[in-house]
């Protein structure tokens, strides 16, 4: 009898302890919320038309279809996981607006230009007015400091001028927060986009602390483009251009690794910022970091991009392209490079306005250095034979090797292009010397050709 009572006591105690353990376990906060949107397509937007809606970091399966009627009117209800930017997409074009739990309904006017989604007007939205004010303030700041791209911030006088612009910007953030209280822009963006006043004393202090913001470990911090803005500012203005150390970004990646979702979003934002900067040294640093820290590289898409980039970085062997020219002869990039001192690989699309503007300007350079063994090898994509031939006749110089990529070719993917046109300079040893865009090819190409 006593034994049975003891057994019953232990069983009851165990169940009570288990129950208490379960009760004490905190539940994950549910931050999801519902919003309703309605609106109308204006201007040149064809009606009816298919629209799509999604969150800033939403997966493909989170994208929702919105059906507009013959008058261009639409209405829909959505559940969002987090406050931040959301997008309306039409075809290949997206526009963004802020959605938060404090505003349940959004009235939108969508405008088009040549049937491409041009802008979103969010009517009577305190949140979106505040966000637009923030974007305007940041745009002004970017314009104010743009001239510092070519200046040396190690010069005390130059840095003091730069620091004044940054101080004035932060004063503007304070005013914006006061004018737009309890908005996403005031509570999150103006807080995150700050540095300590003591770090404005010297460029050394600013370099050491600019990226040491705890918000990088918060997934919600990445629900707008602000993290990318901050990274771009550091790369373009604050980082030491004479120091290729990846250490500041290593510290940043380690900080974000405290939260897996934050780490994924940072790794994505950092990739975009480095790619835009064209800083080959820092991109190489990111590649080496990913290789050295496979357990911390949690964004698999970025990891795959870095693995592909590693194969086409400066110093790597060229990736051969074998395609037919205008008369049906197969041209191989590796053969052209071997027979030339320098070969400029130009990847473009005939329908690209920047391509139409840039490629003709390479003609005089090609003629000037032709006798020194310089050749141009162009690859066209997203085009048909007639358009391709017409582009060559109108925009190309004589003596260029011109080939066209078909739907089953992947030269553009192999060279990991993000802009058109893109250029790759290759030497006679078949090594990649430089990668350039439409702007830098016109300013930097001759520097390489004049070296020898």
GROMACS .gro file of C-alpha atoms in nm:
model
  452
    1UNK     CA    1   0.000   0.000   0.000
    2UNK     CA    2   0.275   0.245   0.095
    3UNK     CA    3   0.465   0.154  -0.220
    4UNK     CA    4   0.158   0.231  -0.435
    5UNK     CA    5   0.108   0.566  -0.262
    6UNK     CA    6   0.472   0.661  -0.320
    7UNK     CA    7   0.447   0.565  -0.684
    8UNK     CA    8   0.134   0.774  -0.722
    9UNK     CA    9   0.310   1.069  -0.550
   10UNK     CA   10   0.609   1.057  -0.786
   11UNK     CA   11   0.386   1.028  -1.094
   12UNK     CA   12   0.175   1.323  -0.980
   13UNK     CA   13   0.485   1.530  -0.898
   14UNK     CA   14   0.635   1.450  -1.237
   15UNK     CA   15   0.320   1.557  -1.418
   16UNK     CA   16   0.303   1.882  -1.219
   17UNK     CA   17   0.668   1.959  -1.296
   18UNK     CA   18   0.610   1.885  -1.662
   19UNK     CA   19   0.304   2.109  -1.662
   20UNK     CA   20   0.496   2.392  -1.495
   21UNK     CA   21   0.781   2.357  -1.744
   22UNK     CA   22   0.542   2.386  -2.035
   23UNK     CA   23   0.368   2.688  -1.883
   24UNK     CA   24   0.694   2.868  -1.819
   25UNK     CA   25   0.819   2.827  -2.176
   26UNK     CA   26   0.773   3.164  -2.351
   27UNK     CA   27   0.573   3.166  -2.669
   28UNK     CA   28   0.720   3.319  -2.982
   29UNK     CA   29   0.573   3.661  -3.044
   30UNK     CA   30   0.334   3.665  -3.337
   31UNK     CA   31   0.405   3.984  -3.530
   32UNK     CA   32   0.192   3.901  -3.834
   33UNK     CA   33  -0.093   4.135  -3.924
   34UNK     CA   34  -0.354   4.180  -4.197
   35UNK     CA   35  -0.382   4.472  -4.436
   36UNK     CA   36  -0.630   4.564  -4.707
   37UNK     CA   37  -0.528   4.738  -5.026
   38UNK     CA   38  -0.741   4.887  -5.300
   39UNK     CA   39  -0.663   5.114  -5.587
   40UNK     CA   40  -0.670   5.195  -5.953
   41UNK     CA   41  -0.439   5.178  -6.254
   42UNK     CA   42  -0.388   5.521  -6.414
   43UNK     CA   43  -0.222   5.668  -6.725
   44UNK     CA   44  -0.087   5.416  -6.977
   45UNK     CA   45  -0.147   5.106  -6.765
   46UNK     CA   46  -0.325   4.855  -6.988
   47UNK     CA   47  -0.646   4.717  -6.839
   48UNK     CA   48  -0.717   4.454  -6.730
   49UNK     CA   49  -0.369   4.356  -6.616
   50UNK     CA   50  -0.217   4.105  -6.377
   51UNK     CA   51  -0.055   4.249  -6.067
   52UNK     CA   52   0.144   4.073  -5.796
   53UNK     CA   53   0.201   4.158  -5.432
   54UNK     CA   54   0.476   4.043  -5.197
   55UNK     CA   55   0.689   4.127  -4.893
   56UNK     CA   56   1.038   4.274  -4.915
   57UNK     CA   57   1.194   3.940  -4.816
   58UNK     CA   58   0.907   3.716  -4.922
   59UNK     CA   59   0.972   3.380  -5.085
   60UNK     CA   60   0.821   3.298  -5.423
   61UNK     CA   61   0.535   3.106  -5.263
   62UNK     CA   62   0.442   3.419  -5.064
   63UNK     CA   63   0.370   3.620  -5.379
   64UNK     CA   64  -0.002   3.689  -5.423
   65UNK     CA   65  -0.190   3.771  -5.743
   66UNK     CA   66  -0.411   4.080  -5.763
   67UNK     CA   67  -0.674   4.094  -6.035
   68UNK     CA   68  -0.765   4.435  -6.170
   69UNK     CA   69  -1.097   4.471  -6.353
   70UNK     CA   70  -1.154   4.629  -6.693
   71UNK     CA   71  -1.159   4.975  -6.531
   72UNK     CA   72  -0.821   4.911  -6.369
   73UNK     CA   73  -0.968   4.887  -6.018
   74UNK     CA   74  -0.840   4.628  -5.771
   75UNK     CA   75  -0.894   4.521  -5.412
   76UNK     CA   76  -0.724   4.257  -5.200
   77UNK     CA   77  -0.646   4.147  -4.844
   78UNK     CA   78  -0.308   4.016  -4.727
   79UNK     CA   79  -0.141   3.885  -4.416
   80UNK     CA   80   0.213   4.012  -4.355
   81UNK     CA   81   0.473   3.858  -4.126
   82UNK     CA   82   0.660   4.179  -4.047
   83UNK     CA   83   0.624   4.556  -4.095
   84UNK     CA   84   0.837   4.709  -4.368
   85UNK     CA   85   0.844   4.748  -4.743
   86UNK     CA   86   0.608   4.551  -4.963
   87UNK     CA   87   0.588   4.560  -5.340
   88UNK     CA   88   0.339   4.571  -5.622
   89UNK     CA   89   0.477   4.406  -5.935
   90UNK     CA   90   0.362   4.436  -6.294
   91UNK     CA   91   0.561   4.233  -6.545
   92UNK     CA   92   0.930   4.287  -6.467
   93UNK     CA   93   0.878   4.613  -6.278
   94UNK     CA   94   0.817   4.658  -5.905
   95UNK     CA   95   0.735   4.956  -5.685
   96UNK     CA   96   0.742   4.962  -5.306
   97UNK     CA   97   0.549   5.113  -5.017
   98UNK     CA   98   0.558   5.081  -4.637
   99UNK     CA   99   0.299   4.866  -4.460
  100UNK     CA  100   0.270   4.846  -4.080
  101UNK     CA  101   0.022   4.716  -3.825
  102UNK     CA  102  -0.069   5.075  -3.729
  103UNK     CA  103  -0.236   5.129  -4.067
  104UNK     CA  104  -0.477   4.858  -4.176
  105UNK     CA  105  -0.588   4.994  -4.514
  106UNK     CA  106  -0.396   5.138  -4.810
  107UNK     CA  107  -0.546   5.324  -5.105
  108UNK     CA  108  -0.308   5.313  -5.403
  109UNK     CA  109  -0.287   5.487  -5.740
  110UNK     CA  110  -0.058   5.308  -5.984
  111UNK     CA  111   0.086   5.497  -6.280
  112UNK     CA  112   0.257   5.350  -6.585
  113UNK     CA  113   0.491   5.467  -6.858
  114UNK     CA  114   0.488   5.262  -7.179
  115UNK     CA  115   0.285   5.007  -6.979
  116UNK     CA  116   0.570   4.964  -6.727
  117UNK     CA  117   0.481   5.026  -6.364
  118UNK     CA  118   0.618   5.372  -6.294
  119UNK     CA  119   0.517   5.473  -5.943
  120UNK     CA  120   0.284   5.411  -5.650
  121UNK     CA  121   0.093   5.692  -5.486
  122UNK     CA  122  -0.026   5.589  -5.137
  123UNK     CA  123  -0.316   5.815  -5.039
  124UNK     CA  124  -0.366   5.944  -4.684
  125UNK     CA  125  -0.090   5.730  -4.532
  126UNK     CA  126   0.105   5.881  -4.244
  127UNK     CA  127   0.353   5.593  -4.259
  128UNK     CA  128   0.430   5.639  -4.628
  129UNK     CA  129   0.457   6.016  -4.602
  130UNK     CA  130   0.716   5.971  -4.326
  131UNK     CA  131   0.902   5.708  -4.528
  132UNK     CA  132   0.910   5.932  -4.835
  133UNK     CA  133   1.041   6.218  -4.618
  134UNK     CA  134   1.317   5.984  -4.500
  135UNK     CA  135   1.406   5.887  -4.859
  136UNK     CA  136   1.415   6.251  -4.965
  137UNK     CA  137   1.643   6.339  -4.674
  138UNK     CA  138   1.876   6.053  -4.754
  139UNK     CA  139   1.880   6.145  -5.122
  140UNK     CA  140   1.985   6.499  -5.035
  141UNK     CA  141   2.257   6.363  -4.807
  142UNK     CA  142   2.383   6.134  -5.086
  143UNK     CA  143   2.396   6.431  -5.324
  144UNK     CA  144   2.580   6.643  -5.067
  145UNK     CA  145   2.857   6.385  -5.015
  146UNK     CA  146   2.886   6.259  -5.372
  147UNK     CA  147   3.193   6.474  -5.444
  148UNK     CA  148   3.381   6.299  -5.162
  149UNK     CA  149   3.411   5.983  -5.372
  150UNK     CA  150   3.730   6.122  -5.522
  151UNK     CA  151   3.856   6.302  -5.211
  152UNK     CA  152   4.096   6.181  -4.943
  153UNK     CA  153   3.917   6.168  -4.608
  154UNK     CA  154   4.251   6.114  -4.437
  155UNK     CA  155   4.306   6.485  -4.496
  156UNK     CA  156   4.181   6.648  -4.174
  157UNK     CA  157   4.018   6.946  -4.347
  158UNK     CA  158   3.840   6.721  -4.598
  159UNK     CA  159   3.714   6.492  -4.323
  160UNK     CA  160   3.583   6.785  -4.119
  161UNK     CA  161   3.379   6.898  -4.418
  162UNK     CA  162   3.248   6.544  -4.468
  163UNK     CA  163   3.166   6.511  -4.096
  164UNK     CA  164   2.967   6.835  -4.110
  165UNK     CA  165   2.745   6.689  -4.384
  166UNK     CA  166   2.694   6.376  -4.176
  167UNK     CA  167   2.616   6.581  -3.866
  168UNK     CA  168   2.364   6.793  -4.059
  169UNK     CA  169   2.202   6.476  -4.194
  170UNK     CA  170   2.162   6.338  -3.842
  171UNK     CA  171   2.011   6.668  -3.730
  172UNK     CA  172   1.763   6.627  -4.013
  173UNK     CA  173   1.680   6.276  -3.888
  174UNK     CA  174   1.601   6.415  -3.545
  175UNK     CA  175   1.365   6.674  -3.695
  176UNK     CA  176   1.201   6.410  -3.916
  177UNK     CA  177   1.131   6.189  -3.613
  178UNK     CA  178   0.969   6.482  -3.428
  179UNK     CA  179   0.751   6.570  -3.726
  180UNK     CA  180   0.643   6.209  -3.784
  181UNK     CA  181   0.606   6.057  -3.436
  182UNK     CA  182   0.524   5.688  -3.388
  183UNK     CA  183   0.592   5.597  -3.751
  184UNK     CA  184   0.817   5.324  -3.884
  185UNK     CA  185   1.055   5.588  -4.018
  186UNK     CA  186   1.078   5.765  -3.683
  187UNK     CA  187   1.095   5.457  -3.461
  188UNK     CA  188   1.330   5.246  -3.672
  189UNK     CA  189   1.498   5.419  -3.966
  190UNK     CA  190   1.605   5.745  -3.801
  191UNK     CA  191   1.736   5.548  -3.502
  192UNK     CA  192   1.934   5.295  -3.705
  193UNK     CA  193   2.087   5.545  -3.948
  194UNK     CA  194   2.306   5.716  -3.689
  195UNK     CA  195   2.664   5.721  -3.569
  196UNK     CA  196   2.793   5.858  -3.240
  197UNK     CA  197   2.898   6.224  -3.245
  198UNK     CA  198   3.232   6.122  -3.093
  199UNK     CA  199   3.298   5.912  -3.404
  200UNK     CA  200   3.281   6.227  -3.616
  201UNK     CA  201   3.603   6.351  -3.455
  202UNK     CA  202   3.830   6.157  -3.693
  203UNK     CA  203   3.812   5.931  -3.996
  204UNK     CA  204   3.989   5.659  -3.798
  205UNK     CA  205   3.716   5.654  -3.533
  206UNK     CA  206   3.442   5.659  -3.798
  207UNK     CA  207   3.602   5.367  -3.985
  208UNK     CA  208   3.633   5.163  -3.667
  209UNK     CA  209   3.274   5.212  -3.552
  210UNK     CA  210   3.054   5.294  -3.853
  211UNK     CA  211   2.946   4.931  -3.904
  212UNK     CA  212   2.931   4.838  -3.535
  213UNK     CA  213   2.555   4.877  -3.510
  214UNK     CA  214   2.370   4.615  -3.306
  215UNK     CA  215   2.068   4.649  -3.536
  216UNK     CA  216   2.254   4.441  -3.795
  217UNK     CA  217   2.168   4.139  -3.578
  218UNK     CA  218   1.793   4.218  -3.595
  219UNK     CA  219   1.611   4.056  -3.892
  220UNK     CA  220   1.352   4.336  -3.901
  221UNK     CA  221   1.629   4.588  -3.969
  222UNK     CA  222   1.645   4.451  -4.324
  223UNK     CA  223   1.282   4.525  -4.414
  224UNK     CA  224   1.384   4.834  -4.611
  225UNK     CA  225   1.689   4.925  -4.821
  226UNK     CA  226   1.855   5.111  -4.530
  227UNK     CA  227   2.115   4.837  -4.455
  228UNK     CA  228   2.229   4.848  -4.818
  229UNK     CA  229   2.250   5.230  -4.804
  230UNK     CA  230   2.469   5.209  -4.493
  231UNK     CA  231   2.696   4.947  -4.648
  232UNK     CA  232   2.730   5.145  -4.971
  233UNK     CA  233   2.818   5.462  -4.779
  234UNK     CA  234   3.089   5.278  -4.591
  235UNK     CA  235   3.235   5.120  -4.905
  236UNK     CA  236   3.215   5.433  -5.122
  237UNK     CA  237   3.325   5.698  -4.873
  238UNK     CA  238   3.446   5.578  -4.535
  239UNK     CA  239   3.652   5.265  -4.600
  240UNK     CA  240   4.024   5.305  -4.660
  241UNK     CA  241   4.066   5.261  -5.039
  242UNK     CA  242   4.433   5.175  -4.983
  243UNK     CA  243   4.349   4.895  -4.741
  244UNK     CA  244   4.185   4.585  -4.884
  245UNK     CA  245   4.126   4.425  -4.543
  246UNK     CA  246   3.791   4.249  -4.510
  247UNK     CA  247   3.810   4.273  -4.128
  248UNK     CA  248   3.529   4.534  -4.084
  249UNK     CA  249   3.288   4.311  -4.277
  250UNK     CA  250   3.411   4.002  -4.095
  251UNK     CA  251   3.310   4.168  -3.766
  252UNK     CA  252   2.975   4.269  -3.914
  253UNK     CA  253   2.901   3.917  -4.040
  254UNK     CA  254   2.992   3.771  -3.703
  255UNK     CA  255   2.760   4.020  -3.531
  256UNK     CA  256   2.467   3.926  -3.754
  257UNK     CA  257   2.535   3.554  -3.709
  258UNK     CA  258   2.370   3.579  -3.365
  259UNK     CA  259   2.041   3.544  -3.556
  260UNK     CA  260   2.018   3.313  -3.857
  261UNK     CA  261   1.757   3.520  -4.039
  262UNK     CA  262   1.955   3.840  -3.982
  263UNK     CA  263   2.268   3.665  -4.111
  264UNK     CA  264   2.088   3.558  -4.429
  265UNK     CA  265   1.964   3.908  -4.496
  266UNK     CA  266   2.299   4.073  -4.422
  267UNK     CA  267   2.487   3.832  -4.649
  268UNK     CA  268   2.245   3.919  -4.928
  269UNK     CA  269   2.268   4.297  -4.871
  270UNK     CA  270   2.649   4.285  -4.847
  271UNK     CA  271   2.674   4.097  -5.176
  272UNK     CA  272   2.460   4.359  -5.352
  273UNK     CA  273   2.661   4.647  -5.204
  274UNK     CA  274   2.999   4.498  -5.295
  275UNK     CA  275   2.886   4.407  -5.646
  276UNK     CA  276   2.761   4.762  -5.703
  277UNK     CA  277   3.088   4.907  -5.574
  278UNK     CA  278   3.304   4.703  -5.816
  279UNK     CA  279   3.565   4.677  -5.539
  280UNK     CA  280   3.743   4.363  -5.657
  281UNK     CA  281   3.954   4.347  -5.342
  282UNK     CA  282   3.652   4.345  -5.112
  283UNK     CA  283   3.460   4.102  -5.333
  284UNK     CA  284   3.757   3.868  -5.317
  285UNK     CA  285   3.757   3.914  -4.940
  286UNK     CA  286   3.392   3.807  -4.930
  287UNK     CA  287   3.469   3.501  -5.143
  288UNK     CA  288   3.753   3.398  -4.910
  289UNK     CA  289   3.536   3.461  -4.603
  290UNK     CA  290   3.260   3.236  -4.738
  291UNK     CA  291   3.513   2.963  -4.814
  292UNK     CA  292   3.668   2.990  -4.466
  293UNK     CA  293   3.334   3.003  -4.279
  294UNK     CA  294   3.101   2.751  -4.447
  295UNK     CA  295   2.897   2.712  -4.127
  296UNK     CA  296   2.832   3.088  -4.103
  297UNK     CA  297   2.751   3.130  -4.473
  298UNK     CA  298   2.380   3.061  -4.429
  299UNK     CA  299   2.247   3.242  -4.738
  300UNK     CA  300   2.282   2.965  -4.995
  301UNK     CA  301   2.190   3.183  -5.293
  302UNK     CA  302   2.472   3.424  -5.210
  303UNK     CA  303   2.708   3.135  -5.147
  304UNK     CA  304   2.635   3.002  -5.496
  305UNK     CA  305   2.690   3.349  -5.646
  306UNK     CA  306   3.024   3.382  -5.468
  307UNK     CA  307   3.132   3.040  -5.590
  308UNK     CA  308   3.052   3.147  -5.945
  309UNK     CA  309   3.224   3.483  -5.896
  310UNK     CA  310   3.539   3.305  -5.779
  311UNK     CA  311   3.572   3.158  -6.127
  312UNK     CA  312   3.563   3.494  -6.305
  313UNK     CA  313   3.741   3.735  -6.073
  314UNK     CA  314   4.046   3.941  -6.162
  315UNK     CA  315   4.344   3.705  -6.189
  316UNK     CA  316   4.131   3.402  -6.279
  317UNK     CA  317   4.158   3.230  -6.619
  318UNK     CA  318   3.905   3.342  -6.876
  319UNK     CA  319   3.588   3.138  -6.919
  320UNK     CA  320   3.585   3.041  -7.283
  321UNK     CA  321   3.304   3.150  -7.514
  322UNK     CA  322   3.251   2.958  -7.837
  323UNK     CA  323   2.980   3.105  -8.062
  324UNK     CA  324   2.915   3.176  -8.427
  325UNK     CA  325   2.978   3.513  -8.592
  326UNK     CA  326   2.767   3.688  -8.855
  327UNK     CA  327   2.882   3.460  -9.138
  328UNK     CA  328   2.846   3.138  -8.942
  329UNK     CA  329   3.209   3.081  -8.840
  330UNK     CA  330   3.274   2.968  -8.483
  331UNK     CA  331   3.480   3.216  -8.285
  332UNK     CA  332   3.647   3.116  -7.959
  333UNK     CA  333   3.740   3.374  -7.699
  334UNK     CA  334   4.040   3.172  -7.583
  335UNK     CA  335   4.193   3.177  -7.934
  336UNK     CA  336   4.137   3.550  -7.980
  337UNK     CA  337   4.291   3.625  -7.639
  338UNK     CA  338   4.597   3.411  -7.713
  339UNK     CA  339   4.660   3.600  -8.038
  340UNK     CA  340   4.615   3.946  -7.880
  341UNK     CA  341   4.799   4.154  -7.623
  342UNK     CA  342   4.466   4.258  -7.472
  343UNK     CA  343   4.114   4.149  -7.558
  344UNK     CA  344   3.807   4.336  -7.439
  345UNK     CA  345   3.508   4.106  -7.394
  346UNK     CA  346   3.191   4.315  -7.430
  347UNK     CA  347   2.861   4.160  -7.324
  348UNK     CA  348   2.550   4.353  -7.424
  349UNK     CA  349   2.194   4.352  -7.554
  350UNK     CA  350   2.096   4.547  -7.869
  351UNK     CA  351   1.785   4.681  -7.697
  352UNK     CA  352   1.986   4.830  -7.408
  353UNK     CA  353   2.013   5.211  -7.428
  354UNK     CA  354   2.341   5.217  -7.231
  355UNK     CA  355   2.483   4.965  -7.481
  356UNK     CA  356   2.381   5.186  -7.773
  357UNK     CA  357   2.550   5.480  -7.605
  358UNK     CA  358   2.870   5.313  -7.483
  359UNK     CA  359   2.983   5.071  -7.755
  360UNK     CA  360   3.031   5.333  -8.032
  361UNK     CA  361   3.266   5.527  -7.800
  362UNK     CA  362   3.501   5.226  -7.795
  363UNK     CA  363   3.558   5.255  -8.170
  364UNK     CA  364   3.829   5.527  -8.154
  365UNK     CA  365   4.006   5.342  -7.871
  366UNK     CA  366   4.006   5.019  -8.071
  367UNK     CA  367   4.153   5.197  -8.371
  368UNK     CA  368   4.419   5.372  -8.163
  369UNK     CA  369   4.546   5.050  -8.005
  370UNK     CA  370   4.483   4.803  -8.287
  371UNK     CA  371   4.847   4.810  -8.395
  372UNK     CA  372   4.948   4.726  -8.036
  373UNK     CA  373   4.750   4.402  -8.037
  374UNK     CA  374   4.415   4.516  -7.894
  375UNK     CA  375   4.093   4.341  -8.003
  376UNK     CA  376   3.725   4.359  -7.906
  377UNK     CA  377   3.512   4.045  -7.878
  378UNK     CA  378   3.140   4.124  -7.842
  379UNK     CA  379   2.863   3.889  -7.730
  380UNK     CA  380   2.499   3.985  -7.790
  381UNK     CA  381   2.203   3.835  -7.603
  382UNK     CA  382   1.824   3.875  -7.587
  383UNK     CA  383   1.805   3.946  -7.957
  384UNK     CA  384   1.722   3.808  -8.299
  385UNK     CA  385   1.947   3.785  -8.604
  386UNK     CA  386   1.808   4.092  -8.785
  387UNK     CA  387   1.829   4.317  -8.478
  388UNK     CA  388   2.180   4.191  -8.404
  389UNK     CA  389   2.308   4.261  -8.756
  390UNK     CA  390   2.144   4.604  -8.754
  391UNK     CA  391   2.309   4.691  -8.423
  392UNK     CA  392   2.653   4.588  -8.552
  393UNK     CA  393   2.620   4.804  -8.863
  394UNK     CA  394   2.502   5.106  -8.665
  395UNK     CA  395   2.714   5.094  -8.351
  396UNK     CA  396   3.017   4.865  -8.389
  397UNK     CA  397   3.364   4.947  -8.513
  398UNK     CA  398   3.535   4.762  -8.797
  399UNK     CA  399   3.745   4.457  -8.720
  400UNK     CA  400   3.556   4.358  -8.406
  401UNK     CA  401   3.472   3.991  -8.347
  402UNK     CA  402   3.093   3.977  -8.304
  403UNK     CA  403   2.900   3.670  -8.189
  404UNK     CA  404   2.548   3.613  -8.064
  405UNK     CA  405   2.433   3.405  -7.770
  406UNK     CA  406   2.135   3.175  -7.819
  407UNK     CA  407   1.875   3.066  -7.562
  408UNK     CA  408   2.084   2.762  -7.467
  409UNK     CA  409   2.406   2.958  -7.405
  410UNK     CA  410   2.503   3.103  -7.068
  411UNK     CA  411   2.801   3.333  -7.117
  412UNK     CA  412   2.631   3.612  -6.922
  413UNK     CA  413   2.563   3.378  -6.633
  414UNK     CA  414   2.917   3.240  -6.633
  415UNK     CA  415   3.059   3.592  -6.595
  416UNK     CA  416   2.798   3.681  -6.326
  417UNK     CA  417   2.675   4.003  -6.481
  418UNK     CA  418   2.461   4.254  -6.294
  419UNK     CA  419   2.455   4.537  -6.551
  420UNK     CA  420   2.453   4.582  -6.926
  421UNK     CA  421   2.679   4.646  -7.096
  422UNK     CA  422   2.957   4.473  -6.902
  423UNK     CA  423   3.322   4.443  -7.002
  424UNK     CA  424   3.604   4.203  -6.916
  425UNK     CA  425   3.964   4.285  -7.010
  426UNK     CA  426   4.178   3.977  -7.079
  427UNK     CA  427   4.554   3.957  -7.140
  428UNK     CA  428   4.755   3.731  -7.374
  429UNK     CA  429   4.797   3.474  -7.094
  430UNK     CA  430   4.419   3.436  -7.096
  431UNK     CA  431   4.392   3.590  -6.752
  432UNK     CA  432   4.119   3.836  -6.645
  433UNK     CA  433   4.282   4.176  -6.590
  434UNK     CA  434   3.977   4.389  -6.506
  435UNK     CA  435   3.596   4.389  -6.501
  436UNK     CA  436   3.424   4.715  -6.597
  437UNK     CA  437   3.082   4.867  -6.652
  438UNK     CA  438   2.959   5.127  -6.901
  439UNK     CA  439   3.114   5.415  -6.707
  440UNK     CA  440   3.446   5.269  -6.596
  441UNK     CA  441   3.532   5.117  -6.936
  442UNK     CA  442   3.552   5.468  -7.081
  443UNK     CA  443   3.770   5.602  -6.798
  444UNK     CA  444   3.988   5.300  -6.714
  445UNK     CA  445   4.040   5.098  -7.031
  446UNK     CA  446   4.317   5.315  -7.177
  447UNK     CA  447   4.502   5.311  -6.844
  448UNK     CA  448   4.556   4.938  -6.890
  449UNK     CA  449   4.636   4.966  -7.261
  450UNK     CA  450   4.897   5.235  -7.191
  451UNK     CA  451   5.078   5.035  -6.921
  452UNK     CA  452   5.312   4.851  -7.159
   0.00000   0.00000   0.00000
